Coordinates of C-alpha atoms and ligand atoms in Angstrom, one line a residue:
M1 CA 7.2 3.1 -37.3
N2 CA 8.1 0.5 -34.8
D3 CA 11.3 -1.6 -34.6
D4 CA 9.9 -4.5 -36.6
G5 CA 8.7 -2.0 -39.2
I6 CA 12.2 -0.5 -39.5
A7 CA 13.8 -3.9 -39.8
Q8 CA 11.4 -4.9 -42.5
F9 CA 12.0 -1.7 -44.4
N10 CA 15.7 -2.1 -44.3
K11 CA 15.6 -5.7 -45.5
V12 CA 13.6 -4.7 -48.6
S13 CA 15.9 -1.8 -49.3
L14 CA 19.1 -3.9 -49.0
G15 CA 17.8 -6.1 -51.7
S16 CA 17.5 -3.3 -54.2
D17 CA 20.3 -0.8 -53.5
S18 CA 22.6 -1.4 -50.6
S19 CA 24.3 2.0 -50.6
T20 CA 21.0 3.9 -50.5
S21 CA 19.7 1.4 -47.9
T22 CA 22.6 2.0 -45.6
N23 CA 21.8 5.7 -45.6
I24 CA 18.2 5.1 -45.1
S25 CA 19.0 2.6 -42.4
E26 CA 21.3 5.1 -40.6
L27 CA 18.7 7.8 -40.9
N28 CA 16.0 5.5 -39.5
N29 CA 18.2 4.5 -36.6
E30 CA 19.0 8.1 -35.8
K31 CA 15.3 8.9 -36.0
R32 CA 14.5 6.0 -33.7
L33 CA 17.1 7.0 -31.2
A34 CA 15.8 10.5 -31.2
N35 CA 12.3 9.4 -30.8
N36 CA 13.2 7.0 -28.0
A37 CA 15.1 9.8 -26.2
H38 CA 11.9 11.8 -25.9
K39 CA 9.3 9.2 -25.7
P40 CA 8.7 7.8 -22.2
S41 CA 8.6 4.0 -22.1
N42 CA 5.2 2.4 -21.7
Q43 CA 6.7 -0.1 -19.3
L44 CA 6.5 0.5 -15.6
K45 CA 10.0 1.4 -14.4
N46 CA 9.6 0.6 -10.7
G47 CA 9.7 -3.0 -9.5
L48 CA 8.6 -4.5 -6.2
L49 CA 11.3 -2.9 -4.1
G50 CA 11.1 0.8 -3.4
W51 CA 8.7 3.3 -1.7
Y52 CA 5.8 1.8 0.2
A53 CA 3.3 3.8 2.2
I54 CA 3.7 1.5 5.2
C55 CA 1.4 3.1 7.7
S56 CA -0.5 6.2 8.6
S57 CA 1.1 9.0 10.6
K58 CA -1.5 8.5 13.3
D59 CA -0.1 5.0 14.0
I60 CA 3.1 6.6 15.4
N61 CA 3.1 7.9 18.9
D62 CA 5.8 9.2 21.3
E63 CA 5.9 6.2 23.6
K64 CA 5.5 3.0 21.8
P65 CA 7.3 1.8 18.7
Y66 CA 5.1 0.8 15.8
C67 CA 6.0 -2.8 14.8
T68 CA 5.1 -4.4 11.5
T69 CA 6.6 -6.5 8.8
I70 CA 7.3 -6.2 5.1
Y71 CA 8.1 -9.2 2.9
N72 CA 8.6 -11.2 6.1
E73 CA 11.1 -8.7 7.5
P74 CA 10.1 -7.3 10.9
I75 CA 10.6 -3.5 11.2
V76 CA 10.0 -0.9 13.9
I77 CA 9.0 2.7 13.3
Y78 CA 9.2 5.5 15.8
K79 CA 10.1 9.1 16.2
D80 CA 13.4 10.3 17.7
K81 CA 14.2 13.2 20.0
E82 CA 13.9 15.7 17.1
S83 CA 10.7 14.1 15.9
N84 CA 12.5 12.6 13.0
L85 CA 11.0 9.4 11.8
R86 CA 13.1 6.2 12.1
C87 CA 12.5 2.8 10.6
V88 CA 14.7 0.1 12.1
K89 CA 15.1 -3.6 11.5
D90 CA 13.3 -5.2 14.5
L91 CA 16.4 -6.8 16.0
C92 CA 18.2 -5.8 19.1
P93 CA 21.9 -6.4 18.6
H94 CA 22.5 -7.4 22.2
R95 CA 20.8 -10.8 22.2
G96 CA 18.4 -10.5 19.2
A97 CA 15.2 -9.6 20.9
S98 CA 12.4 -7.8 19.1
F99 CA 11.4 -4.3 20.1
I100 CA 7.8 -5.4 20.3
G101 CA 6.8 -4.5 23.9
G102 CA 9.7 -2.0 24.0
Q103 CA 9.4 1.7 24.6
V104 CA 10.5 5.0 23.2
I105 CA 12.0 7.1 26.0
D106 CA 13.2 10.6 25.3
G107 CA 13.2 9.7 21.6
E108 CA 15.4 6.7 22.1
L109 CA 14.4 3.2 21.3
V110 CA 14.5 0.9 24.3
C111 CA 14.7 -2.9 24.1
P112 CA 12.1 -4.7 26.3
Y113 CA 14.6 -7.5 27.1
H114 CA 17.5 -5.9 29.0
G115 CA 16.8 -2.2 28.4
A116 CA 19.5 -1.3 25.9
R117 CA 18.8 2.1 24.5
Y118 CA 19.5 3.4 21.0
S119 CA 20.1 6.8 19.5
S120 CA 18.5 7.8 16.3
E121 CA 21.8 6.9 14.5
G122 CA 21.2 3.4 15.9
K123 CA 24.0 3.5 18.4
C124 CA 23.7 2.1 22.0
T125 CA 23.6 5.0 24.4
N126 CA 23.7 3.3 27.8
L127 CA 27.4 2.9 27.7
S128 CA 28.1 2.2 31.3
K129 CA 25.5 -0.6 31.8
I130 CA 22.4 -1.9 30.2
T131 CA 19.9 -1.8 33.1
C132 CA 21.1 -3.8 36.1
N133 CA 24.0 -2.6 38.3
H134 CA 25.0 -6.1 39.1
I135 CA 25.9 -6.9 35.5
V136 CA 29.7 -6.5 35.6
D137 CA 31.6 -6.7 32.4
D138 CA 34.9 -4.8 32.3
N139 CA 34.6 -4.7 28.6
Y140 CA 31.1 -3.4 28.5
N141 CA 31.8 0.1 27.3
N142 CA 33.8 -1.2 24.4
Y143 CA 31.1 -3.7 23.6
A144 CA 28.3 -1.2 23.7
S145 CA 30.1 1.2 21.4
K146 CA 30.3 -1.5 18.8
I147 CA 26.7 -2.7 18.5
H148 CA 24.3 -0.8 16.3
L149 CA 20.8 -1.0 14.7
Y150 CA 20.0 -1.4 11.0
Q151 CA 17.7 1.1 9.3
Y152 CA 15.7 2.0 6.2
I153 CA 15.1 5.4 4.8
C154 CA 11.6 6.6 5.8
K155 CA 9.6 9.8 5.4
E156 CA 6.4 11.3 6.6
I157 CA 4.4 13.2 4.0
G158 CA 0.7 13.9 3.7
G159 CA -0.2 11.8 6.7
Y160 CA 1.6 8.7 5.4
I161 CA 4.8 7.0 6.5
Y162 CA 6.8 5.9 3.5
I163 CA 9.7 3.6 3.7
Y164 CA 12.2 2.9 1.0
Y165 CA 12.3 -0.9 1.2
T166 CA 15.2 -2.8 -0.4
G167 CA 15.3 -5.9 1.9
N168 CA 18.8 -4.8 3.1
A169 CA 18.7 -2.5 6.1
K170 CA 21.9 -0.5 6.7
T171 CA 23.8 1.0 9.6
N172 CA 24.4 4.1 7.6
L173 CA 21.5 5.6 5.7
S174 CA 23.7 7.4 3.3
E175 CA 24.7 4.1 1.8
F176 CA 21.2 3.6 0.2
N177 CA 21.1 4.2 -3.5
V178 CA 17.6 5.7 -3.9
V179 CA 16.8 5.4 -7.6
D180 CA 13.2 6.7 -7.3
T181 CA 12.3 10.0 -5.9
I182 CA 9.6 10.1 -3.2
N183 CA 7.9 12.9 -5.2
N184 CA 6.6 10.3 -7.7
H185 CA 4.6 8.9 -4.9
L186 CA 2.9 11.9 -3.4
L187 CA -0.8 12.2 -3.8
N188 CA -0.7 15.8 -4.9
N189 CA 0.8 14.6 -8.1
Y190 CA -2.1 12.4 -9.0
G191 CA -4.4 14.9 -10.6
F192 CA -6.3 16.1 -7.6
D193 CA -5.8 18.7 -5.0
I194 CA -6.0 16.9 -1.7
A195 CA -6.4 20.1 0.2
S196 CA -9.9 20.5 -1.1
Y197 CA -10.9 17.0 0.2
E198 CA -11.7 15.5 3.6
Y199 CA -10.9 11.9 4.1
E200 CA -11.8 8.8 6.2
E201 CA -9.2 6.1 6.6
V202 CA -9.4 2.4 7.5
V203 CA -6.8 -0.2 7.7
V204 CA -7.6 -3.8 7.0
D205 CA -5.6 -7.0 7.2
F206 CA -6.0 -10.0 4.9
K207 CA -4.7 -13.4 5.3
C208 CA -4.0 -13.8 1.7
D209 CA -1.7 -13.0 -1.1
W210 CA -0.7 -9.3 -1.5
A211 CA -0.9 -9.4 -5.3
R212 CA -4.3 -11.0 -5.3
I213 CA -5.7 -8.1 -3.3
I214 CA -4.2 -5.6 -5.8
E215 CA -5.8 -7.6 -8.6
N216 CA -9.1 -7.3 -6.8
H217 CA -8.8 -3.6 -6.5
L218 CA -8.0 -3.2 -10.1
D219 CA -11.0 -5.2 -11.1
I220 CA -14.1 -3.2 -11.9
L221 CA -16.1 -6.2 -12.9
H222 CA -16.7 -7.5 -9.4
L223 CA -17.8 -4.2 -8.0
F224 CA -21.4 -4.6 -9.3
W225 CA -21.7 -8.3 -8.4
V226 CA -19.9 -8.6 -5.1
H227 CA -20.5 -5.2 -3.6
G228 CA -23.7 -4.2 -5.4
D229 CA -25.7 -4.4 -2.2
T230 CA -23.1 -2.7 0.0
I231 CA -21.7 0.3 -1.9
P232 CA -24.1 3.2 -1.4
D233 CA -24.1 4.3 -5.1
N234 CA -27.0 3.9 -7.4
D235 CA -24.7 3.2 -10.3
V236 CA -23.3 0.1 -8.5
N237 CA -25.7 -2.8 -8.0
R238 CA -26.3 -6.1 -9.6
D239 CA -29.2 -4.8 -11.7
V240 CA -27.3 -2.1 -13.6
I241 CA -24.5 -4.2 -14.8
T242 CA -23.4 -2.4 -17.9
S243 CA -20.4 -2.3 -20.2
F244 CA -18.0 0.6 -20.7
N245 CA -15.5 1.9 -23.2
Q246 CA -12.2 1.2 -21.6
E247 CA -9.1 3.3 -22.4
I248 CA -5.8 2.1 -21.0
T249 CA -2.6 4.1 -21.0
R250 CA 0.7 2.8 -19.8
E251 CA 3.5 5.1 -18.7
E252 CA 6.8 4.7 -16.7
N253 CA 5.1 5.5 -13.4
Q254 CA 1.6 4.3 -13.8
I255 CA -1.0 2.3 -15.6
E256 CA -4.3 4.1 -16.0
S257 CA -7.6 2.8 -17.1
K258 CA -10.6 5.0 -17.8
Y259 CA -14.0 3.5 -17.9
K260 CA -16.4 5.7 -19.9
H261 CA -20.1 5.3 -20.3
K262 CA -21.1 4.1 -23.7
D263 CA -23.6 7.0 -23.7
K264 CA -21.1 9.8 -24.2
S265 CA -23.3 12.4 -22.4
L266 CA -22.8 10.5 -19.1
G267 CA -19.0 10.9 -19.3
E268 CA -16.5 9.0 -17.3
F269 CA -17.7 6.4 -14.8
I270 CA -14.5 5.5 -13.0
R271 CA -10.8 5.9 -13.4
I272 CA -8.2 3.6 -11.9
K273 CA -4.5 4.2 -11.6
F274 CA -1.9 1.6 -10.6
L275 CA 1.2 3.2 -9.2
P276 CA 3.8 0.5 -8.4
P277 CA 4.7 -1.1 -6.2
G278 CA 1.7 -0.9 -4.0
R279 CA -0.7 2.0 -4.6
I280 CA -4.0 2.2 -6.4
V281 CA -6.0 5.4 -6.9
I282 CA -9.6 5.2 -7.9
Y283 CA -11.5 8.3 -9.0
K284 CA -15.2 8.7 -9.4
G285 CA -14.9 10.5 -12.7
D286 CA -12.3 12.9 -14.0
P287 CA -9.7 13.5 -11.2
S288 CA -9.9 17.3 -11.3
V289 CA -13.7 17.2 -10.6
A290 CA -14.2 13.8 -8.9
R291 CA -16.5 14.0 -5.9
Y292 CA -14.6 11.2 -4.2
I293 CA -11.3 9.4 -4.7
Q294 CA -10.1 6.3 -3.0
V295 CA -6.4 5.7 -2.3
L296 CA -5.4 2.2 -1.5
D297 CA -2.0 1.2 -0.3
H298 CA -1.1 -2.4 -0.2
I299 CA 1.6 -3.7 2.1
P300 CA 3.0 -7.2 1.7
L301 CA 3.4 -8.2 5.4
S302 CA 4.3 -11.8 4.8
K303 CA 3.7 -14.4 2.1
N304 CA 0.2 -15.0 3.2
Q305 CA -0.7 -11.7 4.8
A306 CA -1.2 -8.2 3.5
R307 CA -2.4 -4.9 4.9
V308 CA -4.4 -2.3 3.0
I309 CA -4.6 1.3 4.0
V310 CA -7.7 2.8 2.5
R311 CA -8.4 6.5 2.3
H312 CA -11.6 7.8 1.0
Y313 CA -11.3 11.4 0.0
R314 CA -14.5 13.3 -0.5
K315 CA -15.7 16.7 -1.6
F316 CA -19.0 16.4 0.3
M317 CA -19.7 16.2 4.0
K318 CA -16.8 18.4 5.0
N319 CA -18.3 20.0 8.0
K320 CA -16.6 18.4 11.0
F321 CA -19.5 19.0 13.5
L322 CA -22.1 17.6 11.1
T323 CA -20.0 14.5 10.3
S324 CA -19.5 13.8 14.0
L325 CA -23.2 14.4 14.8
L326 CA -24.3 12.0 12.0
L327 CA -21.7 9.4 13.0
F328 CA -20.5 9.7 9.4
R329 CA -17.0 8.3 10.1
Q330 CA -18.4 5.2 11.9
L331 CA -21.0 4.6 9.2
Q332 CA -18.3 4.9 6.5
H333 CA -16.1 2.4 8.4
R334 CA -19.0 0.1 8.6
V335 CA -19.3 0.1 4.8
F336 CA -15.6 -0.4 4.4
Y337 CA -15.4 -3.3 6.7
K338 CA -18.4 -4.9 4.9
V339 CA -16.9 -4.4 1.5
F340 CA -13.6 -5.9 2.6
A341 CA -15.3 -8.8 4.2
E342 CA -17.0 -9.5 0.9
D343 CA -13.7 -9.3 -0.9
Y344 CA -12.0 -11.5 1.7
M345 CA -14.5 -14.3 1.2
I346 CA -13.2 -14.5 -2.4
L347 CA -9.6 -13.7 -1.9
R348 CA -8.5 -16.2 0.7
T349 CA -9.8 -19.2 -1.3
Q350 CA -8.4 -17.7 -4.5
T351 CA -5.1 -17.4 -2.7
Y352 CA -5.3 -21.1 -1.9
N353 CA -6.1 -21.9 -5.6
N354 CA -3.1 -19.8 -6.6
Q355 CA -0.8 -21.5 -4.1
M356 CA -2.0 -24.9 -5.3
G357 CA -0.9 -23.9 -8.8
Y358 CA -4.4 -24.1 -10.2
I359 CA -4.3 -20.5 -11.4
E360 CA -0.9 -20.9 -13.0
K361 CA -1.7 -23.9 -15.0
D362 CA -3.6 -22.1 -17.7
N363 CA -6.8 -23.0 -16.1
V364 CA -7.9 -19.4 -16.1
K365 CA -8.7 -17.2 -19.1
L366 CA -8.9 -13.4 -18.7
L367 CA -11.6 -11.4 -20.5
G368 CA -11.0 -8.3 -22.7
E369 CA -12.2 -6.2 -19.7
D370 CA -9.5 -7.7 -17.6
K371 CA -6.7 -5.9 -19.5
M372 CA -5.7 -3.8 -16.5
V373 CA -5.4 -7.0 -14.5
Q374 CA -3.3 -8.6 -17.2
Y375 CA -0.9 -5.6 -17.4
F376 CA -0.6 -5.7 -13.6
W377 CA 0.3 -9.4 -13.7
D378 CA 2.8 -8.9 -16.5
W379 CA 4.5 -6.2 -14.4
F380 CA 4.3 -8.3 -11.2
K381 CA 5.8 -11.4 -12.8
S382 CA 8.7 -9.6 -14.4
S383 CA 9.4 -7.6 -11.2
E384 CA 9.3 -10.8 -9.1
T385 CA 11.9 -12.3 -11.3
K386 CA 14.1 -9.2 -11.1
D387 CA 13.7 -8.3 -7.4
H388 CA 12.7 -11.7 -5.9
P389 CA 11.5 -9.9 -2.7
W390 CA 10.3 -13.1 -0.9
E391 CA 13.8 -14.6 -1.2
L392 CA 15.4 -11.7 0.7
H393 CA 13.9 -12.9 4.1
P394 CA 12.7 -16.4 3.4
T395 CA 10.7 -18.4 5.9
N396 CA 10.0 -22.1 5.8
V397 CA 7.5 -24.5 7.4
D398 CA 9.5 -24.5 10.7
T399 CA 9.6 -20.7 11.0
N400 CA 7.4 -19.7 13.9
K401 CA 4.5 -17.6 12.8
V402 CA 4.8 -15.0 15.6
H403 CA 4.8 -12.0 13.3
E404 CA 1.8 -13.2 11.4
D405 CA -0.1 -13.4 14.6
I406 CA 1.1 -10.2 16.1
S407 CA 0.8 -8.2 13.0
M408 CA -2.8 -9.1 12.3
L409 CA -4.4 -6.0 13.8
Y410 CA -7.4 -5.2 11.8
P411 CA -10.5 -6.7 10.3
P412 CA -11.6 -8.5 8.2
A413 CA -9.3 -11.3 9.6
N414 CA -9.7 -10.0 13.1
P415 CA -13.3 -8.9 13.9
R416 CA -12.3 -6.9 17.0
L417 CA -12.2 -3.4 15.4
E418 CA -15.4 -4.1 13.4
K419 CA -17.2 -4.9 16.7
Q420 CA -15.7 -1.9 18.4
N421 CA -17.0 0.3 15.5
K422 CA -20.5 -1.2 15.9
R423 CA -20.5 -0.6 19.6
S424 CA -19.4 3.0 19.0
I425 CA -22.3 3.5 16.7
Y426 CA -24.9 2.1 19.2
L427 CA -23.4 4.0 22.1
N428 CA -23.3 7.3 20.2
L429 CA -26.9 6.8 18.9
A430 CA -28.0 6.2 22.5
I431 CA -26.3 9.3 23.7
R432 CA -27.8 11.4 20.9
L433 CA -31.3 10.1 21.8
L434 CA -30.9 10.3 25.6
V435 CA -29.6 13.9 25.7
P436 CA -32.8 15.5 24.1
I437 CA -35.1 13.2 26.1
G438 CA -33.2 14.2 29.3
L439 CA -33.5 17.9 28.4
V440 CA -37.2 17.6 27.7
L441 CA -37.7 15.8 31.1
I442 CA -35.8 18.6 32.9
I443 CA -37.9 21.2 31.3
I444 CA -41.1 19.4 32.2
Ligands
FES520 S1 18.3 -8.3 23.7 FE1 18.0 -6.1 23.7 S2 18.9 -5.5 25.5 FE2 19.2 -7.6 25.6
FE2_521 FE1 -13.8 -5.5 -3.9

């Protein structure tokens, strides 16, 4: 019985016999408390602040810091002397330069402006001078020992770099109050054994609203229509638009939607999980047997820019030599870039419509099939009110857009990598053709 039911029941009882009703009421209350103690809430417990998979392990190297932004705040990620991962607010405390263009030397972060070096605890280590001998400041040592970097907690697990983002970097990491364990975010806990899969990964940048991209990836309806000609799956094309039985469950850590074929013998078509704040996992069928699984991590770089890390886990084509020979990786990337360019066409103008307030003004009506999307927006709106992440590092019309330009690294907004990928396909094809021809010629 729900709360309303209990209230109704008590009201009726009070009218007939108040002493009995008090007992019944107490009993019901006890029962309700006991139930609530064991029953997990169906509301997502995490808001917009917390653990984000911010980049891939392969983005981090020993010499150059990895620079990016999250909710407008520039951050830098690198590895210190002991190979511990560090995530630092991108601000040198000497004169406020960014570490973009800086270096990592012997595991220390080095500012590109005057060469100040910082230990992994964020303390300045060149205590006698910054770089130039002619800088004379009697008080320098005292000064250098007082400046420090601000950091966020970060971890490297399963090839991902996660940061615990609060919008408030600290000089002492032990001051963070981590209310959500990283274990809730690890792929191994999502119903499939990643060790039995191989994966391809692409990273794409969109000049549009972060939440709109998540909405797109939760939306099964558009797959058939927008990507029907691109996704290499016979079940997904414009001609086989079909309806499914949808089953949605909401728990504290996830919203899950199963789309099952109406013909029961065909089983499950697709399953989608939303894991707040920024992860979506899409399974082709039941997770324990799915032939492929997509993991999409969404990073809100700035108000109008978002990055998506896409991993495509597969149980087939696991032979490394064969996949390399057949240019499987490049061909997969080609499909990804095409799919995201198709989405991008929709998303950037939809973002504009959103910013203009057209979508807010009750001009849109969701369908029954859009329930997952509706649940996502319900969570997003209440989390935004609670966490107000965009107000933590606000920009205005006068703010220079340097980070927006610098952080745009990947297609579809920047076609450079897509072209590189195409070139790599042509080059490798040419090599694969020329080698046997050359061998034949030598033999002749
Ligand atoms: S601003 Fe970084 S060393 Fe001067
Ligand atoms: Fe899409």
